[in-house]
PDB file of C-alpha atoms and ligand atoms in Angstrom:
ATOM      1  CA  MET A   2      20.259 132.131  96.106  1.00  0.00           C
ATOM      2  CA  THR A   3      18.649 129.014  94.660  1.00  0.00           C
ATOM      3  CA  ILE A   4      20.203 127.999  91.365  1.00  0.00           C
ATOM      4  CA  THR A   5      18.199 127.234  88.219  1.00  0.00           C
ATOM      5  CA  GLY A   6      18.782 124.986  85.223  1.00  0.00           C
ATOM      6  CA  ARG A   7      20.637 127.886  83.610  1.00  0.00           C
ATOM      7  CA  ALA A   8      23.160 128.235  86.433  1.00  0.00           C
ATOM      8  CA  ARG A   9      26.754 128.969  85.393  1.00  0.00           C
ATOM      9  CA  LEU A  10      29.179 126.375  86.723  1.00  0.00           C
ATOM     10  CA  ALA A  11      32.752 126.592  87.987  1.00  0.00           C
ATOM     11  CA  GLY A  12      34.804 124.980  90.734  1.00  0.00           C
ATOM     12  CA  VAL A  13      38.212 124.110  92.132  1.00  0.00           C
ATOM     13  CA  MET A  14      40.139 120.934  91.325  1.00  0.00           C
ATOM     14  CA  GLY A  15      42.534 119.751  94.013  1.00  0.00           C
ATOM     15  CA  TRP A  16      43.654 116.596  95.863  1.00  0.00           C
ATOM     16  CA  PRO A  17      42.709 116.905  98.607  1.00  0.00           C
ATOM     17  CA  VAL A  18      40.362 119.862  98.160  1.00  0.00           C
ATOM     18  CA  ALA A  19      38.421 119.890 101.437  1.00  0.00           C
ATOM     19  CA  HIS A  20      40.525 122.693 102.955  1.00  0.00           C
ATOM     20  CA  SER A  21      40.322 124.976  99.917  1.00  0.00           C
ATOM     21  CA  LEU A  22      38.920 128.400 100.781  1.00  0.00           C
ATOM     22  CA  SER A  23      37.893 129.058  97.170  1.00  0.00           C
ATOM     23  CA  PRO A  24      34.323 127.712  97.481  1.00  0.00           C
ATOM     24  CA  VAL A  25      33.764 130.060 100.435  1.00  0.00           C
ATOM     25  CA  LEU A  26      35.032 133.154  98.688  1.00  0.00           C
ATOM     26  CA  HIS A  27      33.425 132.513  95.292  1.00  0.00           C
ATOM     27  CA  GLY A  28      30.233 131.476  97.084  1.00  0.00           C
ATOM     28  CA  HIS A  29      30.236 134.798  98.937  1.00  0.00           C
ATOM     29  CA  TRP A  30      30.516 136.714  95.647  1.00  0.00           C
ATOM     30  CA  LEU A  31      27.798 134.639  93.949  1.00  0.00           C
ATOM     31  CA  GLU A  32      25.504 135.309  96.886  1.00  0.00           C
ATOM     32  CA  THR A  33      26.191 139.026  97.282  1.00  0.00           C
ATOM     33  CA  LEU A  34      26.004 139.686  93.533  1.00  0.00           C
ATOM     34  CA  GLY A  35      22.838 137.580  93.192  1.00  0.00           C
ATOM     35  CA  ILE A  36      24.258 135.457  90.375  1.00  0.00           C
ATOM     36  CA  ASP A  37      22.584 132.265  89.163  1.00  0.00           C
ATOM     37  CA  GLY A  38      25.719 130.155  89.442  1.00  0.00           C
ATOM     38  CA  ALA A  39      27.585 127.581  91.507  1.00  0.00           C
ATOM     39  CA  TYR A  40      31.239 127.099  92.469  1.00  0.00           C
ATOM     40  CA  VAL A  41      31.961 123.616  93.755  1.00  0.00           C
ATOM     41  CA  PRO A  42      34.902 121.656  95.220  1.00  0.00           C
ATOM     42  CA  LEU A  43      36.111 118.950  92.819  1.00  0.00           C
ATOM     43  CA  PRO A  44      38.307 116.329  94.498  1.00  0.00           C
ATOM     44  CA  VAL A  45      40.351 114.932  91.599  1.00  0.00           C
ATOM     45  CA  ALA A  46      43.206 112.433  92.043  1.00  0.00           C
ATOM     46  CA  PRO A  47      46.388 113.126  90.046  1.00  0.00           C
ATOM     47  CA  ASP A  48      45.869 110.097  87.761  1.00  0.00           C
ATOM     48  CA  ASP A  49      42.392 111.338  86.811  1.00  0.00           C
ATOM     49  CA  PHE A  50      43.291 114.982  86.255  1.00  0.00           C
ATOM     50  CA  ALA A  51      43.654 115.035  82.451  1.00  0.00           C
ATOM     51  CA  GLN A  52      40.470 113.042  81.901  1.00  0.00           C
ATOM     52  CA  VAL A  53      38.364 115.118  84.287  1.00  0.00           C
ATOM     53  CA  LEU A  54      39.701 118.375  82.863  1.00  0.00           C
ATOM     54  CA  ALA A  55      38.854 117.306  79.306  1.00  0.00           C
ATOM     55  CA  ALA A  56      35.310 116.414  80.407  1.00  0.00           C
ATOM     56  CA  LEU A  57      34.547 119.780  82.050  1.00  0.00           C
ATOM     57  CA  PRO A  58      33.499 121.658  78.876  1.00  0.00           C
ATOM     58  CA  ARG A  59      31.248 118.749  77.941  1.00  0.00           C
ATOM     59  CA  MET A  60      29.522 119.054  81.325  1.00  0.00           C
ATOM     60  CA  GLY A  61      28.910 122.737  80.764  1.00  0.00           C
ATOM     61  CA  PHE A  62      31.565 124.111  83.121  1.00  0.00           C
ATOM     62  CA  ARG A  63      32.791 127.609  82.304  1.00  0.00           C
ATOM     63  CA  GLY A  64      36.087 126.945  84.003  1.00  0.00           C
ATOM     64  CA  VAL A  65      37.908 125.991  87.175  1.00  0.00           C
ATOM     65  CA  ASN A  66      40.647 126.928  89.566  1.00  0.00           C
ATOM     66  CA  VAL A  67      43.378 124.358  89.992  1.00  0.00           C
ATOM     67  CA  THR A  68      45.302 123.909  93.195  1.00  0.00           C
ATOM     68  CA  VAL A  69      47.855 121.533  94.699  1.00  0.00           C
ATOM     69  CA  PRO A  70      49.002 119.135  93.231  1.00  0.00           C
ATOM     70  CA  HIS A  71      47.648 119.987  89.759  1.00  0.00           C
ATOM     71  CA  LYS A  72      49.044 123.464  89.019  1.00  0.00           C
ATOM     72  CA  GLU A  73      52.094 122.343  87.033  1.00  0.00           C
ATOM     73  CA  THR A  74      50.273 119.453  85.297  1.00  0.00           C
ATOM     74  CA  ALA A  75      47.575 121.889  84.195  1.00  0.00           C
ATOM     75  CA  LEU A  76      50.123 123.957  82.275  1.00  0.00           C
ATOM     76  CA  ALA A  77      50.640 121.092  79.823  1.00  0.00           C
ATOM     77  CA  ALA A  78      47.013 119.935  79.868  1.00  0.00           C
ATOM     78  CA  VAL A  79      45.311 123.134  78.661  1.00  0.00           C
ATOM     79  CA  ASP A  80      44.921 123.995  74.961  1.00  0.00           C
ATOM     80  CA  HIS A  81      46.549 127.380  75.479  1.00  0.00           C
ATOM     81  CA  ALA A  82      48.602 128.724  78.391  1.00  0.00           C
ATOM     82  CA  ASP A  83      49.016 132.513  78.464  1.00  0.00           C
ATOM     83  CA  ALA A  84      52.303 134.347  79.119  1.00  0.00           C
ATOM     84  CA  PRO A  85      51.970 134.677  82.932  1.00  0.00           C
ATOM     85  CA  ALA A  86      51.203 130.950  83.258  1.00  0.00           C
ATOM     86  CA  ARG A  87      54.150 129.970  81.076  1.00  0.00           C
ATOM     87  CA  ARG A  88      56.564 132.232  82.940  1.00  0.00           C
ATOM     88  CA  VAL A  89      55.401 131.049  86.369  1.00  0.00           C
ATOM     89  CA  GLY A  90      55.353 127.451  85.117  1.00  0.00           C
ATOM     90  CA  ALA A  91      51.933 126.791  86.626  1.00  0.00           C
ATOM     91  CA  VAL A  92      48.232 127.382  85.972  1.00  0.00           C
ATOM     92  CA  ASN A  93      45.761 128.303  88.710  1.00  0.00           C
ATOM     93  CA  THR A  94      42.801 129.455  86.595  1.00  0.00           C
ATOM     94  CA  ILE A  95      41.246 127.805  83.529  1.00  0.00           C
ATOM     95  CA  VAL A  96      38.578 129.360  81.301  1.00  0.00           C
ATOM     96  CA  VAL A  97      36.487 127.348  78.855  1.00  0.00           C
ATOM     97  CA  GLY A  98      36.086 129.247  75.572  1.00  0.00           C
ATOM     98  CA  ASP A  99      32.925 129.311  73.434  1.00  0.00           C
ATOM     99  CA  ASP A 100      34.585 126.662  71.248  1.00  0.00           C
ATOM    100  CA  GLY A 101      35.222 124.429  74.279  1.00  0.00           C
ATOM    101  CA  ARG A 102      38.959 125.090  74.257  1.00  0.00           C
ATOM    102  CA  LEU A 103      40.735 125.535  77.606  1.00  0.00           C
ATOM    103  CA  THR A 104      42.875 128.588  78.315  1.00  0.00           C
ATOM    104  CA  GLY A 105      45.090 128.522  81.387  1.00  0.00           C
ATOM    105  CA  THR A 106      46.436 131.526  83.233  1.00  0.00           C
ATOM    106  CA  ASN A 107      48.148 132.248  86.534  1.00  0.00           C
ATOM    107  CA  THR A 108      46.622 135.012  88.646  1.00  0.00           C
ATOM    108  CA  ASP A 109      48.827 134.651  91.750  1.00  0.00           C
ATOM    109  CA  GLY A 110      51.086 137.529  90.699  1.00  0.00           C
ATOM    110  CA  PHE A 111      48.055 139.717  90.026  1.00  0.00           C
ATOM    111  CA  GLY A 112      46.704 138.820  93.468  1.00  0.00           C
ATOM    112  CA  PHE A 113      50.040 139.594  95.093  1.00  0.00           C
ATOM    113  CA  LEU A 114      50.302 143.082  93.527  1.00  0.00           C
ATOM    114  CA  GLU A 115      46.628 143.973  94.066  1.00  0.00           C
ATOM    115  CA  ASN A 116      47.006 143.023  97.724  1.00  0.00           C
ATOM    116  CA  LEU A 117      49.967 145.407  98.104  1.00  0.00           C
ATOM    117  CA  LYS A 118      48.064 148.142  96.221  1.00  0.00           C
ATOM    118  CA  ASP A 119      45.166 147.737  98.648  1.00  0.00           C
ATOM    119  CA  GLY A 120      47.228 147.471 101.824  1.00  0.00           C
ATOM    120  CA  ALA A 121      49.985 149.995 101.011  1.00  0.00           C
ATOM    121  CA  PRO A 122      48.642 152.434  98.380  1.00  0.00           C
ATOM    122  CA  GLY A 123      51.759 154.642  98.329  1.00  0.00           C
ATOM    123  CA  TRP A 124      54.221 151.819  97.661  1.00  0.00           C
ATOM    124  CA  THR A 125      55.635 151.219  94.170  1.00  0.00           C
ATOM    125  CA  ALA A 126      57.774 148.302  93.001  1.00  0.00           C
ATOM    126  CA  ALA A 127      59.930 150.562  90.830  1.00  0.00           C
ATOM    127  CA  ALA A 128      61.162 152.586  93.821  1.00  0.00           C
ATOM    128  CA  GLY A 129      63.820 150.080  94.969  1.00  0.00           C
ATOM    129  CA  PRO A 130      65.111 146.521  95.334  1.00  0.00           C
ATOM    130  CA  ALA A 131      62.797 143.760  96.549  1.00  0.00           C
ATOM    131  CA  VAL A 132      63.914 140.867  98.763  1.00  0.00           C
ATOM    132  CA  VAL A 133      61.995 137.619  98.267  1.00  0.00           C
ATOM    133  CA  LEU A 134      62.417 134.744 100.740  1.00  0.00           C
ATOM    134  CA  GLY A 135      61.716 131.313  99.224  1.00  0.00           C
ATOM    135  CA  ALA A 136      61.940 129.705  95.810  1.00  0.00           C
ATOM    136  CA  GLY A 137      58.824 127.527  95.524  1.00  0.00           C
ATOM    137  CA  GLY A 138      55.831 128.001  93.240  1.00  0.00           C
ATOM    138  CA  ALA A 139      54.568 131.037  95.133  1.00  0.00           C
ATOM    139  CA  ALA A 140      57.982 132.719  94.891  1.00  0.00           C
ATOM    140  CA  ARG A 141      57.984 132.324  91.113  1.00  0.00           C
ATOM    141  CA  ALA A 142      54.643 134.122  90.784  1.00  0.00           C
ATOM    142  CA  VAL A 143      55.823 136.901  93.120  1.00  0.00           C
ATOM    143  CA  VAL A 144      59.128 137.361  91.247  1.00  0.00           C
ATOM    144  CA  VAL A 145      57.396 137.513  87.835  1.00  0.00           C
ATOM    145  CA  ALA A 146      54.964 140.110  89.202  1.00  0.00           C
ATOM    146  CA  LEU A 147      57.765 142.234  90.674  1.00  0.00           C
ATOM    147  CA  ILE A 148      59.793 142.164  87.434  1.00  0.00           C
ATOM    148  CA  ASP A 149      56.710 143.188  85.438  1.00  0.00           C
ATOM    149  CA  ALA A 150      55.923 145.944  87.940  1.00  0.00           C
ATOM    150  CA  GLY A 151      59.366 147.447  87.330  1.00  0.00           C
ATOM    151  CA  ALA A 152      61.415 146.380  90.369  1.00  0.00           C
ATOM    152  CA  PRO A 153      65.007 147.408  89.626  1.00  0.00           C
ATOM    153  CA  GLU A 154      66.360 144.348  91.478  1.00  0.00           C
ATOM    154  CA  VAL A 155      64.818 141.220  92.964  1.00  0.00           C
ATOM    155  CA  ARG A 156      67.063 139.562  95.562  1.00  0.00           C
ATOM    156  CA  LEU A 157      66.060 135.946  95.850  1.00  0.00           C
ATOM    157  CA  VAL A 158      67.035 134.228  99.107  1.00  0.00           C
ATOM    158  CA  ASN A 159      66.406 130.520  99.605  1.00  0.00           C
ATOM    159  CA  ARG A 160      67.664 127.755 101.881  1.00  0.00           C
ATOM    160  CA  THR A 161      68.365 125.599  98.821  1.00  0.00           C
ATOM    161  CA  ARG A 162      70.356 128.027  96.687  1.00  0.00           C
ATOM    162  CA  ALA A 163      70.025 125.918  93.534  1.00  0.00           C
ATOM    163  CA  ARG A 164      66.234 126.462  93.446  1.00  0.00           C
ATOM    164  CA  ALA A 165      66.729 130.239  93.556  1.00  0.00           C
ATOM    165  CA  GLU A 166      69.365 130.021  90.832  1.00  0.00           C
ATOM    166  CA  ARG A 167      66.944 128.066  88.671  1.00  0.00           C
ATOM    167  CA  ILE A 168      64.346 130.822  88.963  1.00  0.00           C
ATOM    168  CA  ALA A 169      66.970 133.483  88.188  1.00  0.00           C
ATOM    169  CA  ALA A 170      68.082 131.527  85.103  1.00  0.00           C
ATOM    170  CA  ASP A 171      64.498 130.961  83.931  1.00  0.00           C
ATOM    171  CA  LEU A 172      63.294 134.528  84.431  1.00  0.00           C
ATOM    172  CA  GLY A 173      66.465 136.541  83.885  1.00  0.00           C
ATOM    173  CA  GLY A 174      66.109 140.296  84.232  1.00  0.00           C
ATOM    174  CA  PRO A 175      66.969 141.900  87.548  1.00  0.00           C
ATOM    175  CA  VAL A 176      66.919 138.699  89.653  1.00  0.00           C
ATOM    176  CA  THR A 177      69.965 138.114  91.870  1.00  0.00           C
ATOM    177  CA  VAL A 178      70.553 135.229  94.292  1.00  0.00           C
ATOM    178  CA  ARG A 179      71.696 135.482  97.923  1.00  0.00           C
ATOM    179  CA  ASP A 180      72.492 132.755 100.445  1.00  0.00           C
ATOM    180  CA  TRP A 181      69.939 131.974 103.139  1.00  0.00           C
ATOM    181  CA  ASP A 182      72.531 132.759 105.834  1.00  0.00           C
ATOM    182  CA  GLU A 183      72.905 136.226 104.356  1.00  0.00           C
ATOM    183  CA  ARG A 184      69.224 137.085 104.434  1.00  0.00           C
ATOM    184  CA  ALA A 185      69.645 139.794 107.064  1.00  0.00           C
ATOM    185  CA  ALA A 186      72.332 141.606 105.043  1.00  0.00           C
ATOM    186  CA  ALA A 187      70.238 141.286 101.857  1.00  0.00           C
ATOM    187  CA  LEU A 188      67.781 143.792 103.362  1.00  0.00           C
ATOM    188  CA  GLY A 189      70.155 146.766 102.941  1.00  0.00           C
ATOM    189  CA  GLY A 190      68.514 149.468 100.808  1.00  0.00           C
ATOM    190  CA  ALA A 191      65.459 147.301 100.121  1.00  0.00           C
ATOM    191  CA  ASN A 192      62.021 148.704  99.302  1.00  0.00           C
ATOM    192  CA  LEU A 193      60.136 145.455  99.973  1.00  0.00           C
ATOM    193  CA  LEU A 194      60.551 142.213 101.924  1.00  0.00           C
ATOM    194  CA  VAL A 195      58.246 139.297 101.055  1.00  0.00           C
ATOM    195  CA  ASN A 196      58.157 135.912 102.774  1.00  0.00           C
ATOM    196  CA  THR A 197      56.990 133.187 100.374  1.00  0.00           C
ATOM    197  CA  THR A 198      58.332 130.296 102.465  1.00  0.00           C
ATOM    198  CA  THR A 199      56.154 128.176 104.712  1.00  0.00           C
ATOM    199  CA  LEU A 200      58.095 129.361 107.766  1.00  0.00           C
ATOM    200  CA  GLY A 201      55.879 131.072 110.333  1.00  0.00           C
ATOM    201  CA  MET A 202      52.783 129.189 109.217  1.00  0.00           C
ATOM    202  CA  THR A 203      50.741 127.518 111.958  1.00  0.00           C
ATOM    203  CA  GLY A 204      52.393 124.162 112.657  1.00  0.00           C
ATOM    204  CA  LYS A 205      55.638 124.999 110.815  1.00  0.00           C
ATOM    205  CA  ALA A 206      58.993 126.238 112.105  1.00  0.00           C
ATOM    206  CA  PRO A 207      59.248 129.961 112.899  1.00  0.00           C
ATOM    207  CA  LEU A 208      60.940 132.384 110.504  1.00  0.00           C
ATOM    208  CA  THR A 209      63.964 133.936 112.188  1.00  0.00           C
ATOM    209  CA  MET A 210      64.771 137.190 110.470  1.00  0.00           C
ATOM    210  CA  ASP A 211      66.841 140.106 111.730  1.00  0.00           C
ATOM    211  CA  LEU A 212      65.247 143.260 110.312  1.00  0.00           C
ATOM    212  CA  ALA A 213      67.907 145.720 111.519  1.00  0.00           C
ATOM    213  CA  ALA A 214      69.213 146.454 107.997  1.00  0.00           C
ATOM    214  CA  LEU A 215      65.745 147.067 106.521  1.00  0.00           C
ATOM    215  CA  PRO A 216      65.099 150.747 105.668  1.00  0.00           C
ATOM    216  CA  GLY A 217      62.291 152.334 107.706  1.00  0.00           C
ATOM    217  CA  ASP A 218      60.195 153.094 104.627  1.00  0.00           C
ATOM    218  CA  ALA A 219      60.315 149.525 103.260  1.00  0.00           C
ATOM    219  CA  LEU A 220      57.118 147.489 103.024  1.00  0.00           C
ATOM    220  CA  VAL A 221      56.913 143.981 104.524  1.00  0.00           C
ATOM    221  CA  ASN A 222      54.523 141.330 103.216  1.00  0.00           C
ATOM    222  CA  ASP A 223      53.999 137.730 104.264  1.00  0.00           C
ATOM    223  CA  ILE A 224      52.087 135.449 101.964  1.00  0.00           C
ATOM    224  CA  VAL A 225      51.368 133.206 104.949  1.00  0.00           C
ATOM    225  CA  TYR A 226      47.815 133.976 106.172  1.00  0.00           C
ATOM    226  CA  ALA A 227      47.438 131.433 108.972  1.00  0.00           C
ATOM    227  CA  PRO A 228      48.157 133.062 111.343  1.00  0.00           C
ATOM    228  CA  LEU A 229      47.085 136.350 109.787  1.00  0.00           C
ATOM    229  CA  GLU A 230      49.541 138.366 111.895  1.00  0.00           C
ATOM    230  CA  THR A 231      52.796 136.422 111.564  1.00  0.00           C
ATOM    231  CA  ASP A 232      55.825 137.109 113.758  1.00  0.00           C
ATOM    232  CA  LEU A 233      57.460 138.729 110.721  1.00  0.00           C
ATOM    233  CA  LEU A 234      54.614 141.224 110.264  1.00  0.00           C
ATOM    234  CA  ALA A 235      54.481 141.959 113.987  1.00  0.00           C
ATOM    235  CA  ALA A 236      58.249 142.599 114.102  1.00  0.00           C
ATOM    236  CA  ALA A 237      58.009 144.863 111.051  1.00  0.00           C
ATOM    237  CA  ARG A 238      55.173 146.931 112.542  1.00  0.00           C
ATOM    238  CA  ALA A 239      56.980 147.136 115.886  1.00  0.00           C
ATOM    239  CA  ARG A 240      59.933 148.911 114.235  1.00  0.00           C
ATOM    240  CA  GLY A 241      57.660 151.203 112.209  1.00  0.00           C
ATOM    241  CA  ASN A 242      57.613 149.476 108.820  1.00  0.00           C
ATOM    242  CA  ALA A 243      54.367 149.204 106.877  1.00  0.00           C
ATOM    243  CA  ALA A 244      53.167 145.600 106.758  1.00  0.00           C
ATOM    244  CA  VAL A 245      50.549 143.805 104.658  1.00  0.00           C
ATOM    245  CA  ASP A 246      49.160 140.358 105.510  1.00  0.00           C
ATOM    246  CA  GLY A 247      48.805 137.479 103.077  1.00  0.00           C
ATOM    247  CA  LEU A 248      45.061 136.938 103.010  1.00  0.00           C
ATOM    248  CA  GLY A 249      44.464 139.631 100.390  1.00  0.00           C
ATOM    249  CA  MET A 250      46.626 137.779  97.836  1.00  0.00           C
ATOM    250  CA  LEU A 251      44.330 134.770  98.094  1.00  0.00           C
ATOM    251  CA  LEU A 252      41.233 136.943  97.729  1.00  0.00           C
ATOM    252  CA  HIS A 253      42.509 139.081  94.838  1.00  0.00           C
ATOM    253  CA  GLN A 254      43.901 136.145  92.814  1.00  0.00           C
ATOM    254  CA  ALA A 255      40.329 134.838  92.605  1.00  0.00           C
ATOM    255  CA  ARG A 256      38.904 137.954  90.874  1.00  0.00           C
ATOM    256  CA  PRO A 257      39.905 137.316  87.224  1.00  0.00           C
ATOM    257  CA  GLY A 258      38.472 133.776  87.207  1.00  0.00           C
ATOM    258  CA  PHE A 259      35.204 134.845  88.785  1.00  0.00           C
ATOM    259  CA  GLU A 260      34.739 137.633  86.249  1.00  0.00           C
ATOM    260  CA  ALA A 261      35.505 135.323  83.303  1.00  0.00           C
ATOM    261  CA  TRP A 262      33.112 132.591  84.455  1.00  0.00           C
ATOM    262  CA  PHE A 263      30.263 134.563  85.965  1.00  0.00           C
ATOM    263  CA  GLY A 264      30.398 137.824  83.979  1.00  0.00           C
ATOM    264  CA  GLN A 265      30.682 140.330  86.842  1.00  0.00           C
ATOM    265  CA  ALA A 266      33.748 141.926  88.409  1.00  0.00           C
ATOM    266  CA  PRO A 267      33.795 141.026  92.135  1.00  0.00           C
ATOM    267  CA  LYS A 268      35.244 143.203  94.892  1.00  0.00           C
ATOM    268  CA  VAL A 269      37.473 142.306  97.821  1.00  0.00           C
ATOM    269  CA  THR A 270      35.630 143.756 100.812  1.00  0.00           C
ATOM    270  CA  ALA A 271      35.838 143.626 104.607  1.00  0.00           C
ATOM    271  CA  GLY A 272      32.777 141.352 104.497  1.00  0.00           C
ATOM    272  CA  LEU A 273      34.601 138.866 102.281  1.00  0.00           C
ATOM    273  CA  ARG A 274      37.679 138.924 104.519  1.00  0.00           C
ATOM    274  CA  ASP A 275      35.538 138.284 107.600  1.00  0.00           C
ATOM    275  CA  ARG A 276      33.763 135.411 105.900  1.00  0.00           C
ATOM    276  CA  VAL A 277      37.016 133.721 104.874  1.00  0.00           C
ATOM    277  CA  LEU A 278      38.634 134.366 108.269  1.00  0.00           C
ATOM    278  CA  ALA A 279      35.650 132.776 110.007  1.00  0.00           C
ATOM    279  CA  ARG A 280      36.116 129.690 107.810  1.00  0.00           C
ATOM    280  CA  LEU A 281      39.856 129.638 108.565  1.00  0.00           C
ATOM    281  CA  GLY A 282      39.052 129.722 112.268  1.00  0.00           C
ATOM    282  CA  GLN A 283      37.053 126.501 111.919  1.00  0.00           C
ATOM    283  CA  ASP A 284      39.959 124.458 110.500  1.00  0.00           C
TER     284      ASP A 284
HETATM  285  P1  LIG B  19      55.175 126.641  97.341  1.00  0.00           P
HETATM  286  O1  LIG B  19      55.291 126.032  95.991  1.00  0.00           O
HETATM  287  O2  LIG B  19      53.776 126.629  97.895  1.00  0.00           O
HETATM  288  O3  LIG B  19      55.804 128.000  97.439  1.00  0.00           O
HETATM  289  P2  LIG B  19      57.319 124.861  98.296  1.00  0.00           P
HETATM  290  O4  LIG B  19      57.742 124.550  96.934  1.00  0.00           O
HETATM  291  O5  LIG B  19      57.152 123.735  99.269  1.00  0.00           O
HETATM  292  O6  LIG B  19      55.927 125.651  98.375  1.00  0.00           O
HETATM  293  O7  LIG B  19      58.315 125.949  98.893  1.00  0.00           O
HETATM  294  C1  LIG B  19      58.419 126.170 100.232  1.00  0.00           C
HETATM  295  C2  LIG B  19      59.520 127.201 100.473  1.00  0.00           C
HETATM  296  O8  LIG B  19      59.743 127.297 101.880  1.00  0.00           O
HETATM  297  C3  LIG B  19      60.846 126.832  99.841  1.00  0.00           C
HETATM  298  O9  LIG B  19      61.503 128.002  99.430  1.00  0.00           O
HETATM  299  C4  LIG B  19      61.571 126.165 101.004  1.00  0.00           C
HETATM  300  O10 LIG B  19      62.979 126.196 100.900  1.00  0.00           O
HETATM  301  P3  LIG B  19      63.761 125.025 100.108  1.00  0.00           P
HETATM  302  O11 LIG B  19      63.655 125.342  98.649  1.00  0.00           O
HETATM  303  O12 LIG B  19      65.163 125.086 100.618  1.00  0.00           O
HETATM  304  O13 LIG B  19      63.069 123.732 100.473  1.00  0.00           O
HETATM  305  C5  LIG B  19      61.132 127.045 102.143  1.00  0.00           C
HETATM  306  N1  LIG B  19      61.306 126.371 103.435  1.00  0.00           N
HETATM  307  C6  LIG B  19      60.545 125.393 103.955  1.00  0.00           C
HETATM  308  N2  LIG B  19      61.019 125.026 105.169  1.00  0.00           N
HETATM  309  C7  LIG B  19      62.129 125.771 105.397  1.00  0.00           C
HETATM  310  C8  LIG B  19      63.077 125.878 106.482  1.00  0.00           C
HETATM  311  N3  LIG B  19      62.975 125.113 107.581  1.00  0.00           N
HETATM  312  N4  LIG B  19      64.080 126.790 106.371  1.00  0.00           N
HETATM  313  C9  LIG B  19      64.193 127.577 105.288  1.00  0.00           C
HETATM  314  N5  LIG B  19      63.329 127.529 104.233  1.00  0.00           N
HETATM  315  C10 LIG B  19      62.316 126.653 104.294  1.00  0.00           C
END
C-alpha cells in the first residue's frame, strides 16, 4: 500500500545489507496486513553504528533489526538489553520506547523453537538430549533456547573445542562438550540433532555426518536454508527421521519485532515462505 505521513518506520541495519531477506518478509506482512508502515534496508558501516543507532528515535523510527556485523556491538549500545540478549551475547531486535530509550532483545532462539513447533508438532525438548553442531553466534541462541525449553542435556560439538567450552562455561546448566571427531558417537540416545555450522551451505564445504547412531524418533534440523533441503536433511529423511528446514527460523525470529513496531501479530504462512524463497532464488 502507499504510505502516508503517519507511516510507522522500522528497518534492518547491516554492513552489507543488500542480501538481507528481512525487507522482503516484513514488506510482505505490511502489505498483507494493510499497515501504513515501511521497513527499509539501512546500510551502516561499523564505525557509524553507534551514531546512527542513537539518531533513529529522533528520526521517528520505532525500531530496527540488526544483523552482521552489528549484533554484538548492539548489545553494549542499547539502553537496556533483556535476558535473552545478554545470555546469547548479541542483539538482533531493537525497540524504541515511548521515552526514546532503546531496548535490545534476541529473538533467534524464539525463532528456532517456533520453527520446530511448526515443523514437528509432537517433538518436545524435554524428552531427551540434544546434539548441537557448531559454536558460533547461532549456536549460542539455539543452546539458550534448548536449555530454557527443558532439554536434559545439550551436547555441543565444534571443530574448535575451545569455542564450545566457552559457551558451556558461559551458560552452564546441562551443556556438555564433545570433540568434532566424535560427532557421530554423540548422537547415541539423542532426541534432536541441529546443524548451526555453515557446512552444507551453498558455496561452503559439505557436512559429513554419519547418522547411524541417531535414534529413529529423533528430529533433525538444519539452520542452513540455502539450499533449503541440505544433504543432512535429505539423509535424515531417507532413514526415516523427521526433519525440519532452516527457513522457518528466519521467518519466526522476525515476528516479535514486527508486532512491537507495527502493532499487529504477523503469521508465518506458505505465502510468506514462497515469497522469501523466490527472493532467495534470485541471489
Ligand atoms: P555464526 O555466528 O553465524 O554461527 P560463525 O561464528 O562463523 O557463524 O560460526 C560458524 C560455525 O561453523 C563454527 O562453529 C565453525 O567452527 P569453528 O568454531 O571451529 O570455526 C563451523 N565451521 C565452519 N567451517 C567449518 C569446517 N570446515 N569444519 C567444521 N566446522 C566448521
